Short mmCIF file of C-alpha atoms in Angstrom, two decimals:
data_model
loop_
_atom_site.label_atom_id
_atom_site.label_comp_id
_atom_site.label_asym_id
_atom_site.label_seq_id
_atom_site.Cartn_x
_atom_site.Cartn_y
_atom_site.Cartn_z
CA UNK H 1 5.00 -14.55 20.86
CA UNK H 2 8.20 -13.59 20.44
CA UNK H 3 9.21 -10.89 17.54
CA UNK H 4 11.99 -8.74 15.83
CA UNK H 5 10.69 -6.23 13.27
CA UNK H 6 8.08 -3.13 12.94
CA UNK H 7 4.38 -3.95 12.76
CA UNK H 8 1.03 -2.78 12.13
CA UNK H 9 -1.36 -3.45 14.47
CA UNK H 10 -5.24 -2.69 14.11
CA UNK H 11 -7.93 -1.78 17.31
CA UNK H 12 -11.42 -1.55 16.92
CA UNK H 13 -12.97 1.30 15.63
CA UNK H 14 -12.86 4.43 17.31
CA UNK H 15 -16.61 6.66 16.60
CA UNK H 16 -15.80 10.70 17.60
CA UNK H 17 6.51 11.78 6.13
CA UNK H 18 7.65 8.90 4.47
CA UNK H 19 8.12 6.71 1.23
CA UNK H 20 5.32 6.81 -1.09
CA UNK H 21 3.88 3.39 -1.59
CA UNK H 22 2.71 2.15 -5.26
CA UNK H 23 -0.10 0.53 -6.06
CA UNK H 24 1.33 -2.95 -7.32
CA UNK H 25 -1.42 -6.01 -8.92
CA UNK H 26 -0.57 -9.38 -8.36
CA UNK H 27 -2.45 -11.43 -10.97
CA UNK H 28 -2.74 -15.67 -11.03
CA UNK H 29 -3.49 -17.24 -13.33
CA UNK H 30 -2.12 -19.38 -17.03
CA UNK H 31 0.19 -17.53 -19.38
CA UNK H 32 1.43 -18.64 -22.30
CA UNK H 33 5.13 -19.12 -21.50
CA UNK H 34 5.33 -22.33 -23.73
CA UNK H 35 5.77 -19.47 -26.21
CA UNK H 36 8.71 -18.97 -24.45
CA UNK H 37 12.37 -20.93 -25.09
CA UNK H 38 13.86 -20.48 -21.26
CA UNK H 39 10.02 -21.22 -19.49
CA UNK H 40 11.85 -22.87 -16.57
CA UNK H 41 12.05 -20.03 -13.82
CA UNK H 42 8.51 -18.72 -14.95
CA UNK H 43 6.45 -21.00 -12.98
CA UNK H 44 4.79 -20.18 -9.80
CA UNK H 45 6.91 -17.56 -9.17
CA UNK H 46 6.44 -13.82 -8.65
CA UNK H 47 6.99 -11.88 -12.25
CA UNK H 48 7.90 -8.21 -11.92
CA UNK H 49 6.07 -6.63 -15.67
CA UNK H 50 6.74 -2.77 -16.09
CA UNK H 51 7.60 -2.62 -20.07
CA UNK H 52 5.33 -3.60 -22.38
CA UNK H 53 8.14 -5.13 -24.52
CA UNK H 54 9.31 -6.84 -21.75
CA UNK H 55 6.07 -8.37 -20.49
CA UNK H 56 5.55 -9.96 -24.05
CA UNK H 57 8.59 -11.19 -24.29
CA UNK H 58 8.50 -12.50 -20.83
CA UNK H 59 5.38 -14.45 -20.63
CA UNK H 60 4.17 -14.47 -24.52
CA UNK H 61 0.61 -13.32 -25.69
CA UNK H 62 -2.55 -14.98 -27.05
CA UNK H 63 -6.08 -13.91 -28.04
CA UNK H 64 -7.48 -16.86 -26.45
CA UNK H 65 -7.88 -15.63 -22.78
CA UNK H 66 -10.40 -17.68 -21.46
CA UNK H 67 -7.26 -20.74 -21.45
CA UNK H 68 -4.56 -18.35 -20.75
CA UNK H 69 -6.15 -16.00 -18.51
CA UNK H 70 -3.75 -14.02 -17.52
CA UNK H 71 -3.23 -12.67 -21.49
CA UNK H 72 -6.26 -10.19 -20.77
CA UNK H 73 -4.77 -8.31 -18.05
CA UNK H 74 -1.67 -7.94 -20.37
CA UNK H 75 -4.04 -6.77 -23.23
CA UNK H 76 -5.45 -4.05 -20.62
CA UNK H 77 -2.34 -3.08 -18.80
CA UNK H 78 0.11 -3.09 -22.00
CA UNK H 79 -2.00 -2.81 -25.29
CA UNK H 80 -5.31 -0.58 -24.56
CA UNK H 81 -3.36 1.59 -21.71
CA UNK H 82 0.20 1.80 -20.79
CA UNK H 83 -0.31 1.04 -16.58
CA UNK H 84 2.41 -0.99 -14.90
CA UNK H 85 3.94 -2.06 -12.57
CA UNK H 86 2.30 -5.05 -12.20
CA UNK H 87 3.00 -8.82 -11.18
CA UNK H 88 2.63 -11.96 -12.93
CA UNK H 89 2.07 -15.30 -11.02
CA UNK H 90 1.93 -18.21 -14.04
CA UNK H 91 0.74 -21.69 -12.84
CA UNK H 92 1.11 -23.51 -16.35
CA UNK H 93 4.01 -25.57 -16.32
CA UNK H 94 5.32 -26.93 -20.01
CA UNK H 95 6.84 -29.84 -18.76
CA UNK H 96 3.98 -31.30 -16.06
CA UNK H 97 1.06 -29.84 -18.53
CA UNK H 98 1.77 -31.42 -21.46
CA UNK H 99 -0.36 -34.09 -23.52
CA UNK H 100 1.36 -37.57 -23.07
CA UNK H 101 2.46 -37.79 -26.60
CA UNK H 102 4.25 -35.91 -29.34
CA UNK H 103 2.22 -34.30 -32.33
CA UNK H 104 3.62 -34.60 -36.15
CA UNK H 105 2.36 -32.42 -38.60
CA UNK H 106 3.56 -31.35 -42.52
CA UNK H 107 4.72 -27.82 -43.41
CA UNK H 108 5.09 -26.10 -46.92
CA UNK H 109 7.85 -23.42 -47.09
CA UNK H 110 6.83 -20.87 -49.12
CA UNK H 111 9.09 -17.92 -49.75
CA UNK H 112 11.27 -19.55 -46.95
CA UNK H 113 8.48 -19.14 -44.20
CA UNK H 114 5.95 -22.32 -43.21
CA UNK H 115 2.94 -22.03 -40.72
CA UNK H 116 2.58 -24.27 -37.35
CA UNK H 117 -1.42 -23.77 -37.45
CA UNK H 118 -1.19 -24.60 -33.32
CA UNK H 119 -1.49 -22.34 -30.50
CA UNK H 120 -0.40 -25.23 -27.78
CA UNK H 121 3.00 -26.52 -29.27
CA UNK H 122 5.92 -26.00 -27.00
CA UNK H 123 8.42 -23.94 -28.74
CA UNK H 124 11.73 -25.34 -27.93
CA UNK H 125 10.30 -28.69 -28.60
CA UNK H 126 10.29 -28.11 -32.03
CA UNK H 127 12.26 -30.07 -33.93
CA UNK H 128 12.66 -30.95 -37.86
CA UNK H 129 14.60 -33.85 -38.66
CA UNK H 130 18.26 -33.21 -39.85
CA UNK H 131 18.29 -29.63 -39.23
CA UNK H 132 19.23 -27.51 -36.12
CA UNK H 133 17.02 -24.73 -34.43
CA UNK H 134 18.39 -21.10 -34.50
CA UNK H 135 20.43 -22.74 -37.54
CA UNK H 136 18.90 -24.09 -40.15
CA UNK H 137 15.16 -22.67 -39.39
CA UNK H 138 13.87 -19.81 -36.77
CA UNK H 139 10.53 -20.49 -34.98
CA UNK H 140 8.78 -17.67 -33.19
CA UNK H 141 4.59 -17.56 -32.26
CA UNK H 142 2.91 -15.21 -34.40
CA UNK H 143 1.60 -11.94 -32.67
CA UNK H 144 -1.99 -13.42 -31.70
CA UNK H 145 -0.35 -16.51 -30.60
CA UNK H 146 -2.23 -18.79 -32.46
CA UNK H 147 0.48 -20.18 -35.09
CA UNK H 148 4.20 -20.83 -34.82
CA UNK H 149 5.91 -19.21 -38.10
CA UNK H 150 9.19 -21.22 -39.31
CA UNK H 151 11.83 -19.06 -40.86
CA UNK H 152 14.28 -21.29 -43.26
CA UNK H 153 17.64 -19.98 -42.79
CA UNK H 154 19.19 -23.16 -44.72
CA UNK H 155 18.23 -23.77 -48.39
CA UNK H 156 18.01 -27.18 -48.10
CA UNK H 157 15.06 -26.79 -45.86
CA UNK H 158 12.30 -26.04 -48.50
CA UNK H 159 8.94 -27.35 -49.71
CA UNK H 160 7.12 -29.93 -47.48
CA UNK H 161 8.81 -31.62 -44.67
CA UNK H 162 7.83 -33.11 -40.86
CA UNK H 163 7.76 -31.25 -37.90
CA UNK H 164 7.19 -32.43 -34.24
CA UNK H 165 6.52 -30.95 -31.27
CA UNK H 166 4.94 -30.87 -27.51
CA UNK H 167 1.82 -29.70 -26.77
CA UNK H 168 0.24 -28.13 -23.85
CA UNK H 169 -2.48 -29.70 -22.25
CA UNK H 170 -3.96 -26.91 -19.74
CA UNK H 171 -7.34 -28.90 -18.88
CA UNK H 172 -4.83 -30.29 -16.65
CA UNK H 173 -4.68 -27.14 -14.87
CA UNK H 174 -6.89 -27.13 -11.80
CA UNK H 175 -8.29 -25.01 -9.09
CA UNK H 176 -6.20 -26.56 -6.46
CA UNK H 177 -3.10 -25.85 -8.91
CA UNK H 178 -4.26 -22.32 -8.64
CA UNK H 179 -4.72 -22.03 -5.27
CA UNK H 180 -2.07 -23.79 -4.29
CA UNK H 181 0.52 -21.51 -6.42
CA UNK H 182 -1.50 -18.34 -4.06
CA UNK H 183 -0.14 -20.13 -1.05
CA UNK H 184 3.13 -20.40 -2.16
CA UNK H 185 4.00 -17.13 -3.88
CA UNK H 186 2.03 -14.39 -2.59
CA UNK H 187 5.41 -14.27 -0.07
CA UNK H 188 7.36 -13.51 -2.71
CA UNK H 189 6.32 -10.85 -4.42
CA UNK H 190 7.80 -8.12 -1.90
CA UNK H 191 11.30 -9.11 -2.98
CA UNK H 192 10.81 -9.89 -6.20
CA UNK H 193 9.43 -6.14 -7.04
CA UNK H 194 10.34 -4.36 -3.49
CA UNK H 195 6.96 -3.38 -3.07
CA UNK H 196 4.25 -5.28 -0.96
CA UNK H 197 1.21 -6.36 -2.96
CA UNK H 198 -1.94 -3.89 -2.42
CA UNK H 199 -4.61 -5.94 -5.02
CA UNK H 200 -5.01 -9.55 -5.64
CA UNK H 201 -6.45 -10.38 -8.47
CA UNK H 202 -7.52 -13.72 -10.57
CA UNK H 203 -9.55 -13.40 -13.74
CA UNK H 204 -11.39 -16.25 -14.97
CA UNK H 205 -10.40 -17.99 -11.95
CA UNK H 206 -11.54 -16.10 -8.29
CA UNK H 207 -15.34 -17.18 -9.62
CA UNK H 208 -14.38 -20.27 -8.15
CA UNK H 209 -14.25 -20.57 -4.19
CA UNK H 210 -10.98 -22.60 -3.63
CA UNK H 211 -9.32 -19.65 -5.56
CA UNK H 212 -11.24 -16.93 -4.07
CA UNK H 213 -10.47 -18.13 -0.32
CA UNK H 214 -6.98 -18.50 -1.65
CA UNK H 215 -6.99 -15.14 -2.39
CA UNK H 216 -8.51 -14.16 1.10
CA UNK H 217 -6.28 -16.31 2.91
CA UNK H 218 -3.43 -14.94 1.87
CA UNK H 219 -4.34 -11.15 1.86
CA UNK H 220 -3.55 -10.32 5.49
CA UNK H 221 -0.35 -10.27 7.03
CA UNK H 222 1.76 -10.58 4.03
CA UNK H 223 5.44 -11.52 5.17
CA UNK H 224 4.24 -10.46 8.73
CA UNK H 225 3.45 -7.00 7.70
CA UNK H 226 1.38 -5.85 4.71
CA UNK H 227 -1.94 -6.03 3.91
CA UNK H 228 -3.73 -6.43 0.56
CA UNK H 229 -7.56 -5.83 -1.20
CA UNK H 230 -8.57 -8.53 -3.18
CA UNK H 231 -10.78 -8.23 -6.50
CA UNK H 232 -12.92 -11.02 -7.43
CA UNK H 233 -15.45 -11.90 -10.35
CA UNK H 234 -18.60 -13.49 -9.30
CA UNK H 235 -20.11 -15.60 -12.37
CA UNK H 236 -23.73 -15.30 -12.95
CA UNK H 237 -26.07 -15.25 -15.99
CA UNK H 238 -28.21 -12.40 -14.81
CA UNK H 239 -29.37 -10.20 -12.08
CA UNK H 240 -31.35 -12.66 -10.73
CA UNK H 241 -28.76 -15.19 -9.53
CA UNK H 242 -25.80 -12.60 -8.32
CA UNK H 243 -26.71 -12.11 -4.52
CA UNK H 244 -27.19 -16.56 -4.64
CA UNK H 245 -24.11 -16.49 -6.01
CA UNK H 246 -22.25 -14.11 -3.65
CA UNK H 247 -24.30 -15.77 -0.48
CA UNK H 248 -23.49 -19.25 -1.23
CA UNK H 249 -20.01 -18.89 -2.16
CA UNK H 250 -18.99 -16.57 0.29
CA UNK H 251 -17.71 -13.67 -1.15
CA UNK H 252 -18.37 -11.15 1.60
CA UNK H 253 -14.75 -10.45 3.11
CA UNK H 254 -14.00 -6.82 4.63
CA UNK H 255 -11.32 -6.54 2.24
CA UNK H 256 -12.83 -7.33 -0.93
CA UNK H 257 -14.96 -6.07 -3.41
CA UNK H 258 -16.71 -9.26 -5.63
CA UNK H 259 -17.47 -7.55 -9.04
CA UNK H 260 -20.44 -8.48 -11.60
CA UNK H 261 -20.84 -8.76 -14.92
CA UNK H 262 -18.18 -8.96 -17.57
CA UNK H 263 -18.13 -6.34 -19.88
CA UNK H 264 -17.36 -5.91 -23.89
CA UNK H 265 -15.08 -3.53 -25.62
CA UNK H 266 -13.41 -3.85 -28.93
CA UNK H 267 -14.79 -7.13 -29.70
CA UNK H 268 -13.48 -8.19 -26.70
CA UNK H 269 -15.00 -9.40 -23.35
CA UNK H 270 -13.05 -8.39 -20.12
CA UNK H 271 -13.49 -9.59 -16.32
CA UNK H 272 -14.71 -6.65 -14.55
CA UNK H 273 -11.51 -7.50 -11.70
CA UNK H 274 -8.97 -6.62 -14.32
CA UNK H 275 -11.06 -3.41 -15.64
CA UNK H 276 -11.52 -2.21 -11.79
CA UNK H 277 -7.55 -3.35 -10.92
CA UNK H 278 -6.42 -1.07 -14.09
CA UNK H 279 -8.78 1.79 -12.97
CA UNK H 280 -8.05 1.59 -9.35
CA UNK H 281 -4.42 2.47 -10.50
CA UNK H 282 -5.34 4.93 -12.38
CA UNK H 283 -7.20 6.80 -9.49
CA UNK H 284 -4.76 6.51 -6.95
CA UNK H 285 -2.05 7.94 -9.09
CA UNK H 286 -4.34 11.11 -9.16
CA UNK H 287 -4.16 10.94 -5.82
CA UNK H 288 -0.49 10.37 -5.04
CA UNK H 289 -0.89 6.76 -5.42
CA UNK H 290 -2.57 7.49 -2.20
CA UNK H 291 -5.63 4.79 -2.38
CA UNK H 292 -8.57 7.54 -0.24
CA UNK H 293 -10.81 7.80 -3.38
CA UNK H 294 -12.81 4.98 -4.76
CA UNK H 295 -13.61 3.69 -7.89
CA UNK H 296 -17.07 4.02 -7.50
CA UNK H 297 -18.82 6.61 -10.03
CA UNK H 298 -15.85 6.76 -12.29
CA UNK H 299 -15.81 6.59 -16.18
CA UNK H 300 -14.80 3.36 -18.01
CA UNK H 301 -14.01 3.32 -21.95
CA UNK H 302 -16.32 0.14 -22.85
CA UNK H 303 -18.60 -0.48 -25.23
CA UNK H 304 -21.35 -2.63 -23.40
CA UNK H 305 -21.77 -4.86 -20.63
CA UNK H 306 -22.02 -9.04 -21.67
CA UNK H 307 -25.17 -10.31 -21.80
CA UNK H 308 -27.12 -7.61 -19.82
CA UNK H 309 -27.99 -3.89 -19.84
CA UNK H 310 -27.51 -1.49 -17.57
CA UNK H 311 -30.25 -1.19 -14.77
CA UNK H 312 -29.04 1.69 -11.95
CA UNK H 313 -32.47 0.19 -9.83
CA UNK H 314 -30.69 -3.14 -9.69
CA UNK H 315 -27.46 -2.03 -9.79
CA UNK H 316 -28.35 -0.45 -6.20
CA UNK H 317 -29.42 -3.62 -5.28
CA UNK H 318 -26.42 -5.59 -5.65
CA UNK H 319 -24.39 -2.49 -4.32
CA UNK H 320 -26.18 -2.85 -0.96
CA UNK H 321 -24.93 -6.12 -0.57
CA UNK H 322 -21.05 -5.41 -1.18
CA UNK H 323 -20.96 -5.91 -5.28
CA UNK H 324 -19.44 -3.56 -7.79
CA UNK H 325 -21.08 -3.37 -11.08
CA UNK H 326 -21.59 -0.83 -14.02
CA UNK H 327 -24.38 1.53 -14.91
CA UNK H 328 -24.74 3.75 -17.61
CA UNK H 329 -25.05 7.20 -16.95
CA UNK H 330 -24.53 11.22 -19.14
CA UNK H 331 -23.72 9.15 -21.95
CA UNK H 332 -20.60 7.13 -20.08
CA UNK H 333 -20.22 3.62 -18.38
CA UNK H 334 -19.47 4.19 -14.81
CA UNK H 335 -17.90 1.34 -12.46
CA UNK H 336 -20.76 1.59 -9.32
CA UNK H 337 -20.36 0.05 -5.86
CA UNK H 338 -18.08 1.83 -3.13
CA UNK H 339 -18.34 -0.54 -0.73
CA UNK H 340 -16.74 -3.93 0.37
CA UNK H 341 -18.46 -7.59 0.09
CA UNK H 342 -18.96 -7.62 3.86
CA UNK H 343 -21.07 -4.67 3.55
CA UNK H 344 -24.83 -5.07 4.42
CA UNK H 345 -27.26 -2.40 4.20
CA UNK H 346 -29.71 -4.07 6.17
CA UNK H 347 -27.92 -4.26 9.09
CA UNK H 348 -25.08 -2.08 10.99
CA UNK H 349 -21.77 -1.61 9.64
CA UNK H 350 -18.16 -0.65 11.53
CA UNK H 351 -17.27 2.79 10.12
CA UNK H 352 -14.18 1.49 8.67
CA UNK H 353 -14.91 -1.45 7.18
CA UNK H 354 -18.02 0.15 5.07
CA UNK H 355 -16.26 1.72 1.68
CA UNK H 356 -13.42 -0.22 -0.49
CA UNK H 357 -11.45 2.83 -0.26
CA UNK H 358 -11.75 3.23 3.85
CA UNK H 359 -10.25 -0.33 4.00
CA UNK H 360 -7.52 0.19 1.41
CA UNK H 361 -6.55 3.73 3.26
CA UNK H 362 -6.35 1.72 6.33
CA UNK H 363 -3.98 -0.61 4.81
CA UNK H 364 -2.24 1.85 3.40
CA UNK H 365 -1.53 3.56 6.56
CA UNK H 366 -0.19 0.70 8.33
CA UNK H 367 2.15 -0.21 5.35
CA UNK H 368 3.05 3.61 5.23
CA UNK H 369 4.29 3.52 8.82
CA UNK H 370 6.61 0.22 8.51
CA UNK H 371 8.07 1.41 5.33
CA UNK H 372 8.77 5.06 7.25
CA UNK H 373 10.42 3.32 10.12
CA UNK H 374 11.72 -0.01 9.38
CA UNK H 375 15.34 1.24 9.12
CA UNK H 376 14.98 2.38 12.82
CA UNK H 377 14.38 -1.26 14.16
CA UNK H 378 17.48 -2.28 15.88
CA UNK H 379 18.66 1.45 16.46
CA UNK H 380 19.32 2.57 20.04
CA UNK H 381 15.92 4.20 21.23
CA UNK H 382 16.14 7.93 23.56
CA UNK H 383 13.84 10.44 24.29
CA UNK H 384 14.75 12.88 21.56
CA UNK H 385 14.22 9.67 18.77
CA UNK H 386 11.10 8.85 20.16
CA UNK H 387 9.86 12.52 19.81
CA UNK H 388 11.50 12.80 16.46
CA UNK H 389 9.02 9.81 15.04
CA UNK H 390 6.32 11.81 16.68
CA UNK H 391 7.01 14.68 15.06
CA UNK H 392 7.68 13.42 11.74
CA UNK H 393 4.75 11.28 11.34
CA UNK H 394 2.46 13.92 13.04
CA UNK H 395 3.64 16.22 10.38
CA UNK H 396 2.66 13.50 7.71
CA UNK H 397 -0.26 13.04 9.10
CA UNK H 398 -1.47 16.06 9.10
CA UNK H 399 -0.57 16.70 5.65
CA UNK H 400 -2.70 13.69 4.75
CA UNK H 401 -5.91 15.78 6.82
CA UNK H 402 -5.14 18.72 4.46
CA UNK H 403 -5.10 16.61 1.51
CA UNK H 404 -8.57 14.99 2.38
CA UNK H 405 -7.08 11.74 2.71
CA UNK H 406 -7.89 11.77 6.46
CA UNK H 407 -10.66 13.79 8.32
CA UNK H 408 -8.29 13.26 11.43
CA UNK H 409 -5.63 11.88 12.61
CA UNK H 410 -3.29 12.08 15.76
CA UNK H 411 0.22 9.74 16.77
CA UNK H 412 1.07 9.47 20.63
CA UNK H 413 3.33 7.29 22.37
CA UNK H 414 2.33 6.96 25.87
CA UNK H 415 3.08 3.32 27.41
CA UNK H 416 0.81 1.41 29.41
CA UNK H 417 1.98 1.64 33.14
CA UNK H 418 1.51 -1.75 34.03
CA UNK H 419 3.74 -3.12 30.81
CA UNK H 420 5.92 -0.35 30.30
CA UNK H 421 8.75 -1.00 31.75
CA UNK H 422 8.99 -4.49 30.95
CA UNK H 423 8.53 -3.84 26.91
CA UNK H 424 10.91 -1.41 26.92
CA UNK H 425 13.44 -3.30 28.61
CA UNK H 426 12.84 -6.16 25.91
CA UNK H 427 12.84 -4.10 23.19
CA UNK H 428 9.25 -3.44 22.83
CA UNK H 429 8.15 0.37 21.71
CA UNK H 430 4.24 1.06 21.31
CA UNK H 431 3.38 4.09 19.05
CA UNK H 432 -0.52 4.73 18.86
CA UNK H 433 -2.43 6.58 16.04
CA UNK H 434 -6.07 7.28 15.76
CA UNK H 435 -7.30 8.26 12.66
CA UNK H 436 -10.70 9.12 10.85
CA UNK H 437 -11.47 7.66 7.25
CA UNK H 438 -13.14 10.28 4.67
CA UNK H 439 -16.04 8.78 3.58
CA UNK H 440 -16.75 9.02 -0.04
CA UNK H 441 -20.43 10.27 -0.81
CA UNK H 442 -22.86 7.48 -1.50
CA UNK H 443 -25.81 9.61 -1.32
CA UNK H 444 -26.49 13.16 -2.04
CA UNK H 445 -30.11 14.84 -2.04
CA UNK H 446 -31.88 17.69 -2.71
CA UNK H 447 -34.57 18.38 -1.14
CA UNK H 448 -37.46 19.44 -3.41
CA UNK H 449 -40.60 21.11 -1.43
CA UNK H 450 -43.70 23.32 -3.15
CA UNK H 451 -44.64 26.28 -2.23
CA UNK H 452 -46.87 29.08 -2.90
CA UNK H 453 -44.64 31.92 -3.04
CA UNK H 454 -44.18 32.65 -6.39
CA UNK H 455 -48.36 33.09 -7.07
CA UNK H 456 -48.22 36.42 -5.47
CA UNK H 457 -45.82 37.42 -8.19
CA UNK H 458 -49.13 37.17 -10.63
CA UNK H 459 -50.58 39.63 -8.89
CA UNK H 460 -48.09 41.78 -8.67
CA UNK H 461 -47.20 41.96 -4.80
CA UNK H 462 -43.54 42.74 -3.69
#
């Protein structure tokens, strides 16, 4: 297969300087961009958030997240923290998601404003008889995004008169719609925020398994090159059904971590995906956005978990099968589960593809390496370059050993004799690194023995 470009490429597992990559979300899912007048170029399309101003007034806002899903992500990343960039992919589309036919409904004017008591009318559908938009009347969604408020700007327009308007209809909004606006965008977020996607994410939606293998399918080999981790929810009522659920819908890729239950804070109840996207942000910007350190064991501001309390015995038990969860422990909530949904504790594991964090790192290196050297593609290629990159990267490696990102790592470029010649002459140049992940520790023990020793003190003996 022919190709023109730098790539990644990954061997199995071997037991014995450059631009700092972000971690950027993708989310999919239904905003509420009927909210919006100019919804057109908002649908199934890659949507760059890093202002919270911005993000409202991109894609609106409503309280009602289990229809527009993607609202509780903004709520987390915008409202409760201030953690961004991330990306927006919206499938609702106004104009195909729309009830069939118009809705009529009376309005008082009172002090020159009147109440829409609707949280689905399309906003530049509205339309009073006789008078103009942005003329006669304003109309703007309230700041829960349950009621359109009209503004009379004409004194004419007073007491009770007609409005009508378009609705949304998102029960039309399917799986497949979901899934299919994966396929189609997930190549376009690199250009649309010049960063490649590193978590892929779908509350309220990735509990369903077209969505989730969406999600999977398009994690790898992003544009050719980058690689992504993908948070899903699983949904279950209680302990007893998670591992079912996870088994029989498949959620037990190496670069995944399926996440269980949904948790409560401030009256509000929140995917554990979006909680563990926001938090995985936060940790790898204390590590210089440098994704070695999992979120495993760290403090979350919530104020129970939905429909369930905290068991650490069970917890363990869904942890050895891949599935993050939350205990309560020292008087904190703590997101627990290090590892990845293909882990299995009751059977053998490859060293790299046993922690969420190993697997990420990975990633990260190979999308560390393109971005270092992807302006060299093309160049003329000599000895002294070719040592250069050695040099270079060796030098970043090895600053990633002393920063504990690595436990070891080591670049070479030493061609295969019987290929050699003939990939260089085309082009072709083969860099190798081996590297060792730092494992994060899932287990420590003391060791507690009795002995006898201390009686003799009673009588005295030295």
């Amino acid at each position: 297969m022919y190709r023109h470009g730098i790539y990644a490429e990954y061997t199995d597992t071997e037991i014995t300087a450059s631009k700092k990559n972000t971690t950027l979300p993708v989310y999919f899912g239904v905003a509420p961009i009927h909210q919006t007048t100019d919804y057109e170029n908002k649908v199934n399309i890659p949507l760059l958030l890093k202002h919270r101003r911005e993000a409202f007034e991109e894609v609106g806002y409503s309280e009602n997240w289990k229809t527009f899903t993607l609202c509780e992500a903004l709520n987390l990343h915008f409202i409760k923290n201030n953690v961004a960039p991330i990306v927006f992919v919206n499938t609702l589309d106004p104009a195909k998601h729309k009830k069939s036919t118009n809705t009529t409904v009376s309005i008082t004017f009172i002090n020159n404003i009147a109440i829409i008591k609707n949280e689905n009318a399309i906003l530049n559908s509205i339309s009073i008889a006789d008078y103009d938009v942005n003329v006669d009347y304003l109309a703007e969604y309230n700041a829960n995004g349950n009621e359109v408020i009209i503004t009379s700007k004409n004194e004419e327009l007073k007491d009770t008169v007609q409005v009508t308007f378009a609705e949304i209809d998102t029960s039309l909004i399917t799986e497949r719609d979901i899934a299919e606006s994966i396929n189609k965008t997930i190549s376009q977020v690199y250009e649309v925020a010049n960063a490649e996607p590193s978590l892929l994410v779908a509350p309220g939606w990735s509990n369903k398994k077209t969505v989730h293998d969406a999600l999977i399918d398009n994690s790898l080999n992003i544009n050719s090159h980058w690689n992504a981790f993908v948070i899903t929810d699983i949904e279950a009522s209680d302990y007893s059904n998670v591992l079912e659920q996870k088994k029989q819908l498949g959620y037990n890729a190496v670069n995944e971590s399926p996440c269980w239950p949904r948790v409560k804070m401030d009256n509000n109840i929140y995917h554990l995906s979006t909680l563990i996207t926001l938090k995985s942000m936060l940790v790898d910007a204390q590590h210089d956005d440098i994704p070695y350190a999992t979120v495993s064991n760290t403090e979350i501001d919530i104020d129970a978990l939905d429909n369930c309390y905290s068991d650490i015995i069970k917890a363990n038990e869904l942890n050895a099968t891949g599935i993050k969860t939350v205990i309560y422990w020292e008087g904190k909530y703590r997101i627990w589960g290090p590892h990845t949904g293909k882990y299995d504790a009751s059977t053998s594991n490859k060293a790299d593809e046993i922690f969420d964090s190993s697997v990420r790192m990975k990633y990260w290196l190979g999308n560390d390496f393109q971005h270092a050297y992807g302006s060299e593609v093309d160049n003329p290629v000599h000895r002294s370059r070719i040592d250069s990159i050695l040099n270079l990267y060796q030098a970043r490696l090895d600053a990633l050993v002393t920063k504990g990102a690595l436990l070891y790592a080591q670049i070479n470029f030493v061609p295969d004799p019987e290929t050699a010649n003939t990939d260089m002459m085309s082009g072709r140049f083969v860099f190798d690194t081996t590297f060792t992940l730092t494992p994060p520790a899932r287990e420590i023990v003391n060791r507690y023995t009795y002995t006898d020793k201390g009686l003799t003190l009673l009588g005295g003996d030295k």
